[in-house]
mmCIF file of C-alpha atoms in Angstrom:
data_model
loop_
_atom_site.group_PDB
_atom_site.id
_atom_site.type_symbol
_atom_site.label_atom_id
_atom_site.label_comp_id
_atom_site.label_asym_id
_atom_site.label_seq_id
_atom_site.Cartn_x
_atom_site.Cartn_y
_atom_site.Cartn_z
ATOM 1 C CA MET A 1 13.210 2.336 37.428
ATOM 2 C CA ASP A 2 11.282 -0.710 38.656
ATOM 3 C CA LYS A 3 10.461 -3.634 36.361
ATOM 4 C CA ASN A 4 6.725 -2.953 36.411
ATOM 5 C CA LYS A 5 7.314 0.511 34.959
ATOM 6 C CA LEU A 6 9.648 -0.896 32.308
ATOM 7 C CA MET A 7 7.050 -3.481 31.301
ATOM 8 C CA LYS A 8 4.432 -0.774 30.794
ATOM 9 C CA LEU A 9 6.858 1.212 28.641
ATOM 10 C CA ALA A 10 7.649 -1.888 26.553
ATOM 11 C CA VAL A 11 3.951 -2.453 25.935
ATOM 12 C CA ASP A 12 3.525 1.248 25.087
ATOM 13 C CA ALA A 13 6.250 0.863 22.438
ATOM 14 C CA GLY A 14 4.388 -2.086 20.938
ATOM 15 C CA LYS A 15 1.139 -0.145 21.056
ATOM 16 C CA ILE A 16 2.670 2.660 18.982
ATOM 17 C CA ILE A 17 3.596 0.158 16.266
ATOM 18 C CA LEU A 18 0.150 -1.454 16.266
ATOM 19 C CA GLU A 19 -1.696 1.890 16.189
ATOM 20 C CA ASN A 20 0.317 3.096 13.203
ATOM 21 C CA GLY A 21 -0.054 0.172 10.810
ATOM 22 C CA GLY A 22 2.651 -2.254 11.976
ATOM 23 C CA GLU A 23 2.502 -6.038 11.696
ATOM 24 C CA THR A 24 1.534 -8.230 14.656
ATOM 25 C CA TYR A 25 4.836 -10.110 14.769
ATOM 26 C CA ARG A 26 6.763 -6.818 14.807
ATOM 27 C CA VAL A 27 4.814 -5.680 17.887
ATOM 28 C CA GLU A 28 5.529 -8.936 19.729
ATOM 29 C CA GLU A 29 9.227 -8.928 18.806
ATOM 30 C CA THR A 30 9.674 -5.325 19.939
ATOM 31 C CA ILE A 31 8.074 -5.933 23.331
ATOM 32 C CA ILE A 32 10.100 -9.100 23.962
ATOM 33 C CA ILE A 33 13.389 -7.469 22.863
ATOM 34 C CA ILE A 34 12.882 -4.544 25.251
ATOM 35 C CA CYS A 35 12.008 -6.866 28.145
ATOM 36 C CA LYS A 36 14.997 -9.144 27.573
ATOM 37 C CA SER A 37 17.336 -6.168 27.296
ATOM 38 C CA TYR A 38 16.250 -4.970 30.744
ATOM 39 C CA ASN A 39 16.370 -8.465 32.295
ATOM 40 C CA ILE A 40 12.616 -8.885 32.684
ATOM 41 C CA GLY A 41 11.995 -12.626 32.969
ATOM 42 C CA ASP A 42 9.264 -14.849 31.485
ATOM 43 C CA ALA A 43 8.078 -12.099 29.163
ATOM 44 C CA ASP A 44 5.416 -13.187 26.698
ATOM 45 C CA CYS A 45 2.667 -11.424 24.785
ATOM 46 C CA TYR A 46 -0.251 -12.088 22.489
ATOM 47 C CA VAL A 47 -1.237 -9.395 20.002
ATOM 48 C CA THR A 48 -4.344 -8.930 17.877
ATOM 49 C CA PRO A 49 -5.243 -5.910 15.709
ATOM 50 C CA THR A 50 -7.356 -4.524 18.573
ATOM 51 C CA GLY A 51 -5.370 -5.402 21.671
ATOM 52 C CA ILE A 52 -2.133 -6.408 23.402
ATOM 53 C CA MET A 53 -2.027 -8.987 26.213
ATOM 54 C CA PHE A 54 1.290 -9.191 28.052
ATOM 55 C CA SER A 55 2.662 -10.990 31.098
ATOM 56 C CA ALA A 56 6.096 -11.200 32.746
ATOM 57 C CA THR A 57 7.822 -11.575 36.091
ATOM 58 C CA GLY A 58 8.020 -8.190 37.783
ATOM 59 C CA ASP A 59 9.331 -6.953 41.104
ATOM 60 C CA ASN A 60 9.448 -9.452 44.013
ATOM 61 C CA ASN A 61 9.153 -12.271 41.433
ATOM 62 C CA GLU A 62 5.419 -11.621 41.088
ATOM 63 C CA ASN A 63 3.715 -12.289 37.782
ATOM 64 C CA GLN A 64 2.381 -9.089 36.204
ATOM 65 C CA SER A 65 -0.152 -8.806 33.404
ATOM 66 C CA ILE A 66 -0.845 -5.789 31.195
ATOM 67 C CA ILE A 67 -3.646 -5.332 28.671
ATOM 68 C CA ARG A 68 -3.778 -2.493 26.152
ATOM 69 C CA ARG A 69 -6.907 -1.887 24.072
ATOM 70 C CA ILE A 70 -6.312 -0.439 20.602
ATOM 71 C CA LYS A 71 -9.196 1.889 19.765
ATOM 72 C CA THR A 72 -7.757 4.021 16.965
ATOM 73 C CA ARG A 73 -5.468 2.987 14.121
ATOM 74 C CA THR A 74 -3.842 4.959 11.353
ATOM 75 C CA ILE A 75 -0.819 4.688 9.061
ATOM 76 C CA ASP A 76 2.415 6.365 10.105
ATOM 77 C CA LEU A 77 5.422 4.335 8.991
ATOM 78 C CA GLU A 78 7.829 6.911 10.418
ATOM 79 C CA LYS A 79 6.680 6.192 13.990
ATOM 80 C CA ILE A 80 7.115 2.461 13.347
ATOM 81 C CA ASN A 81 10.626 3.150 12.091
ATOM 82 C CA LEU A 82 11.442 5.242 15.175
ATOM 83 C CA VAL A 83 10.303 2.457 17.518
ATOM 84 C CA ASN A 84 12.364 -0.059 15.525
ATOM 85 C CA ILE A 85 15.445 2.146 15.873
ATOM 86 C CA LEU A 86 14.761 2.546 19.596
ATOM 87 C CA SER A 87 14.419 -1.207 20.154
ATOM 88 C CA ARG A 88 17.687 -1.869 18.302
ATOM 89 C CA ASN A 89 19.481 0.741 20.408
ATOM 90 C CA ILE A 90 18.023 -0.820 23.559
ATOM 91 C CA ALA A 91 19.278 -4.252 22.484
ATOM 92 C CA LYS A 92 22.763 -2.745 22.043
ATOM 93 C CA GLY A 93 22.607 -1.304 25.572
ATOM 94 C CA GLU A 94 22.629 2.290 24.370
ATOM 95 C CA VAL A 95 19.368 3.382 26.072
ATOM 96 C CA SER A 96 19.172 3.492 29.858
ATOM 97 C CA PRO A 97 15.911 2.622 31.648
ATOM 98 C CA SER A 98 15.546 6.223 32.819
ATOM 99 C CA ALA A 99 15.840 7.520 29.225
ATOM 100 C CA LEU A 100 13.310 5.040 27.829
ATOM 101 C CA GLU A 101 10.255 6.922 29.063
ATOM 102 C CA ASP A 102 11.399 10.165 27.429
ATOM 103 C CA GLU A 103 12.086 8.367 24.134
ATOM 104 C CA ILE A 104 8.618 6.792 24.119
ATOM 105 C CA LYS A 105 7.009 10.189 24.771
ATOM 106 C CA LYS A 106 8.964 11.777 21.925
ATOM 107 C CA ILE A 107 7.787 9.110 19.486
ATOM 108 C CA LYS A 108 4.160 9.398 20.647
ATOM 109 C CA ASN A 109 4.173 13.170 20.067
ATOM 110 C CA TYR A 110 6.156 12.995 16.831
ATOM 111 C CA LYS A 111 4.458 14.631 13.874
ATOM 112 C CA LYS A 112 6.501 14.903 10.714
ATOM 113 C CA TYR A 113 4.135 16.562 8.269
ATOM 114 C CA LYS A 114 1.711 19.461 8.513
ATOM 115 C CA ASN A 115 -1.857 19.046 7.292
ATOM 116 C CA SER A 116 -1.141 21.379 4.378
ATOM 117 C CA THR A 117 1.664 19.075 3.235
ATOM 118 C CA LEU A 118 -0.602 16.021 3.471
ATOM 119 C CA VAL A 119 -3.304 17.790 1.448
ATOM 120 C CA PHE A 120 -0.815 18.802 -1.252
ATOM 121 C CA PHE A 121 0.686 15.363 -1.740
ATOM 122 C CA SER A 122 -2.704 13.640 -1.575
ATOM 123 C CA SER A 123 -3.823 15.784 -4.498
ATOM 124 C CA ILE A 124 -0.612 14.945 -6.369
ATOM 125 C CA ALA A 125 -1.108 11.229 -5.713
ATOM 126 C CA ALA A 126 -4.705 11.328 -6.946
ATOM 127 C CA GLY A 127 -3.671 13.209 -10.071
ATOM 128 C CA PHE A 128 -0.892 10.819 -11.019
ATOM 129 C CA PHE A 129 -2.999 7.749 -10.263
ATOM 130 C CA THR A 130 -5.487 9.153 -12.763
ATOM 131 C CA LEU A 131 -2.734 9.517 -15.355
ATOM 132 C CA LEU A 132 -1.631 5.964 -14.557
ATOM 133 C CA PHE A 133 -5.114 4.780 -15.507
ATOM 134 C CA ASN A 134 -4.857 6.557 -18.890
ATOM 135 C CA GLY A 135 -6.502 9.814 -17.906
ATOM 136 C CA ASN A 136 -5.728 12.984 -19.852
ATOM 137 C CA PHE A 137 -4.385 16.308 -18.594
ATOM 138 C CA ILE A 138 -7.855 17.711 -17.800
ATOM 139 C CA ASP A 139 -8.672 14.546 -15.826
ATOM 140 C CA PHE A 140 -5.393 15.087 -13.985
ATOM 141 C CA LEU A 141 -6.376 18.628 -12.970
ATOM 142 C CA VAL A 142 -9.805 17.524 -11.767
ATOM 143 C CA SER A 143 -8.209 14.728 -9.744
ATOM 144 C CA LEU A 144 -5.869 17.239 -8.121
ATOM 145 C CA LEU A 145 -8.922 19.161 -6.915
ATOM 146 C CA ILE A 146 -10.771 16.064 -5.697
ATOM 147 C CA GLY A 147 -7.683 14.667 -3.959
ATOM 148 C CA SER A 148 -7.125 17.857 -1.969
ATOM 149 C CA ILE A 149 -10.814 18.146 -0.986
ATOM 150 C CA LEU A 150 -10.901 14.474 0.013
ATOM 151 C CA LYS A 151 -7.854 14.835 2.281
ATOM 152 C CA ILE A 152 -9.252 17.938 3.983
ATOM 153 C CA PHE A 153 -12.518 16.054 4.480
ATOM 154 C CA THR A 154 -10.867 12.961 5.999
ATOM 155 C CA ILE A 155 -8.639 15.053 8.285
ATOM 156 C CA ALA A 156 -11.733 16.833 9.594
ATOM 157 C CA LEU A 157 -13.557 13.538 10.223
ATOM 158 C CA ASN A 158 -10.527 12.018 11.944
ATOM 159 C CA LYS A 159 -10.349 14.979 14.307
ATOM 160 C CA ILE A 160 -13.853 14.248 15.564
ATOM 161 C CA LYS A 161 -12.982 10.511 15.673
ATOM 162 C CA ILE A 162 -15.460 9.206 13.119
ATOM 163 C CA ASN A 163 -15.228 5.454 12.491
ATOM 164 C CA GLU A 164 -12.960 4.516 9.560
ATOM 165 C CA PHE A 165 -15.752 2.527 7.914
ATOM 166 C CA PHE A 166 -17.999 5.599 7.690
ATOM 167 C CA ILE A 167 -15.077 7.773 6.594
ATOM 168 C CA ASN A 168 -14.596 5.469 3.610
ATOM 169 C CA ILE A 169 -18.313 5.493 2.776
ATOM 170 C CA SER A 170 -18.342 9.296 2.959
ATOM 171 C CA GLY A 171 -15.086 9.533 1.010
ATOM 172 C CA GLY A 172 -16.377 7.325 -1.797
ATOM 173 C CA PHE A 173 -19.583 9.371 -1.933
ATOM 174 C CA LEU A 174 -17.633 12.659 -2.021
ATOM 175 C CA ILE A 175 -15.327 11.490 -4.809
ATOM 176 C CA ALA A 176 -18.231 10.298 -6.963
ATOM 177 C CA PHE A 177 -20.216 13.476 -6.260
ATOM 178 C CA ILE A 178 -17.470 15.920 -7.283
ATOM 179 C CA ALA A 179 -16.503 13.805 -10.307
ATOM 180 C CA SER A 180 -20.146 13.623 -11.448
ATOM 181 C CA LEU A 181 -20.542 17.364 -10.933
ATOM 182 C CA MET A 182 -17.460 18.091 -13.027
ATOM 183 C CA PHE A 183 -18.653 15.629 -15.679
ATOM 184 C CA TYR A 184 -22.005 17.463 -15.782
ATOM 185 C CA ILE A 185 -20.120 20.713 -16.416
ATOM 186 C CA SER A 186 -17.737 19.149 -18.961
ATOM 187 C CA PRO A 187 -18.976 15.851 -20.494
ATOM 188 C CA LYS A 188 -15.638 15.298 -22.230
ATOM 189 C CA LEU A 189 -14.075 14.228 -18.925
ATOM 190 C CA ASN A 190 -13.321 10.549 -18.276
ATOM 191 C CA ILE A 191 -15.379 10.232 -15.117
ATOM 192 C CA ASP A 192 -14.530 6.573 -14.504
ATOM 193 C CA THR A 193 -10.782 7.248 -14.704
ATOM 194 C CA ILE A 194 -11.054 10.220 -12.342
ATOM 195 C CA ILE A 195 -13.032 8.240 -9.769
ATOM 196 C CA ILE A 196 -10.686 5.253 -9.911
ATOM 197 C CA GLY A 197 -7.614 7.474 -9.555
ATOM 198 C CA CYS A 198 -9.021 9.329 -6.542
ATOM 199 C CA ILE A 199 -10.363 6.195 -4.860
ATOM 200 C CA MET A 200 -6.785 4.897 -4.696
ATOM 201 C CA LEU A 201 -6.254 7.322 -1.797
ATOM 202 C CA LEU A 202 -8.745 5.309 0.261
ATOM 203 C CA VAL A 203 -7.841 1.769 -0.818
ATOM 204 C CA PRO A 204 -6.575 -0.212 2.247
ATOM 205 C CA GLY A 205 -3.457 -1.581 0.559
ATOM 206 C CA LEU A 206 -1.345 -1.731 3.739
ATOM 207 C CA SER A 207 -4.022 -3.734 5.567
ATOM 208 C CA PHE A 208 -4.106 -6.301 2.764
ATOM 209 C CA THR A 209 -0.305 -6.537 2.785
ATOM 210 C CA ASN A 210 -0.108 -6.894 6.568
ATOM 211 C CA SER A 211 -2.808 -9.563 6.582
ATOM 212 C CA ILE A 212 -0.724 -11.666 4.197
ATOM 213 C CA ARG A 213 2.487 -11.083 6.172
ATOM 214 C CA ASP A 214 0.804 -11.950 9.489
ATOM 215 C CA THR A 215 -0.691 -15.110 8.024
ATOM 216 C CA ILE A 216 2.682 -16.210 6.644
ATOM 217 C CA ALA A 217 4.286 -15.448 10.031
ATOM 218 C CA GLY A 218 1.762 -17.787 11.701
ATOM 219 C CA ASP A 219 -0.496 -15.143 13.263
ATOM 220 C CA ILE A 220 -3.666 -16.616 11.768
ATOM 221 C CA VAL A 221 -6.160 -14.650 13.880
ATOM 222 C CA SER A 222 -4.517 -11.307 13.118
ATOM 223 C CA GLY A 223 -4.088 -12.175 9.437
ATOM 224 C CA ILE A 224 -7.738 -13.105 8.982
ATOM 225 C CA SER A 225 -8.913 -10.102 11.025
ATOM 226 C CA LYS A 226 -6.926 -7.646 8.914
ATOM 227 C CA ALA A 227 -8.063 -9.290 5.685
ATOM 228 C CA VAL A 228 -11.714 -8.991 6.757
ATOM 229 C CA GLU A 229 -11.150 -5.385 7.853
ATOM 230 C CA ALA A 230 -9.536 -4.475 4.529
ATOM 231 C CA THR A 231 -12.388 -6.135 2.634
ATOM 232 C CA LEU A 232 -14.965 -4.192 4.638
ATOM 233 C CA MET A 233 -13.100 -0.938 3.957
ATOM 234 C CA ALA A 234 -13.109 -1.688 0.224
ATOM 235 C CA LEU A 235 -16.839 -2.456 0.391
ATOM 236 C CA ALA A 236 -17.404 0.826 2.237
ATOM 237 C CA ILE A 237 -15.724 2.774 -0.576
ATOM 238 C CA ALA A 238 -17.826 0.938 -3.164
ATOM 239 C CA THR A 239 -20.974 1.552 -1.120
ATOM 240 C CA GLY A 240 -20.406 5.301 -0.892
ATOM 241 C CA THR A 241 -19.724 5.541 -4.619
ATOM 242 C CA GLY A 242 -22.718 3.357 -5.464
ATOM 243 C CA ILE A 243 -25.103 5.421 -3.340
ATOM 244 C CA LEU A 244 -24.130 8.571 -5.221
ATOM 245 C CA PHE A 245 -24.570 6.897 -8.613
ATOM 246 C CA LYS A 246 -27.974 5.572 -7.575
ATOM 247 C CA ILE A 247 -29.103 9.051 -6.513
ATOM 248 C CA TRP A 248 -27.466 10.992 -9.363
ATOM 249 C CA TYR A 249 -28.336 8.779 -12.305
#
C-alpha cells in the first residue's frame, strides 16, 4: 500500500475519534503514531472540533496535505477505545498496512447497542437521576416514561440529521411538556425534580470535560470552542424548557 493511502487511513482513524467525542490531543497522537509506525516522514497535524488538517511526506518525497471536515459529532466511547487499541497494535507492529483499511472499516461500521437497549437504559438513567435529586417512587416512574420518550425522540431527530442545538431545545421542551402534563393529572408529583432528573440525559457533560482537558493539554482553540459549544447546548436545554413554561403557565 502506498504512503498516500496510509496517510488517508491515519486521518480517517483520527476522524473516528473526533466524531465520537474524543479529545483533540488524542486525535493528533493517534494520527502521528500511525504515520511513524509506517515510516511516513514529517507527519504533522492540527485538529479543531470541526476539522483535521494534516501534512506529511508521501510517495516520491512529495509533500501531501489532507483536510477532513467534521460535520456530525456524537458520543461513542467504544469506538474511541477500538481506535486506541488499533493504534497501540500498529505501534507494536502487529497490524500490516494491508489489514489497516479493513480494521478502520470495521470500527466505522461498529454498532454495539440496539436502539431498544439505548431507550431502556436512558429511561433507567432518568429515573435514577430523579431519585438522586430526592424524588419519590412515583417521580421515578414518571421519569422512566419521560426518559424513554425523550430517547426515541432524539434518535428520530438524529436520523434526519437535525442540528444538535435544536435537538436540545426540542428535548427540553418535550421534557417540560410531559412533566407538566403529568403534574396536571397528579399535582402531588415533584415536577421540578422530574424535570431536573430527565434533563440530565441532555446535559453536555463530556463536552465540558473535554474542553478542560484540551485547555490543560495546550489546545486553547479547541478547549475554548468546546466550552462555548457546551454552554450553548446548556442554554438550548434551558430555552426549550423555558418556552414551555411560558406557554403553559
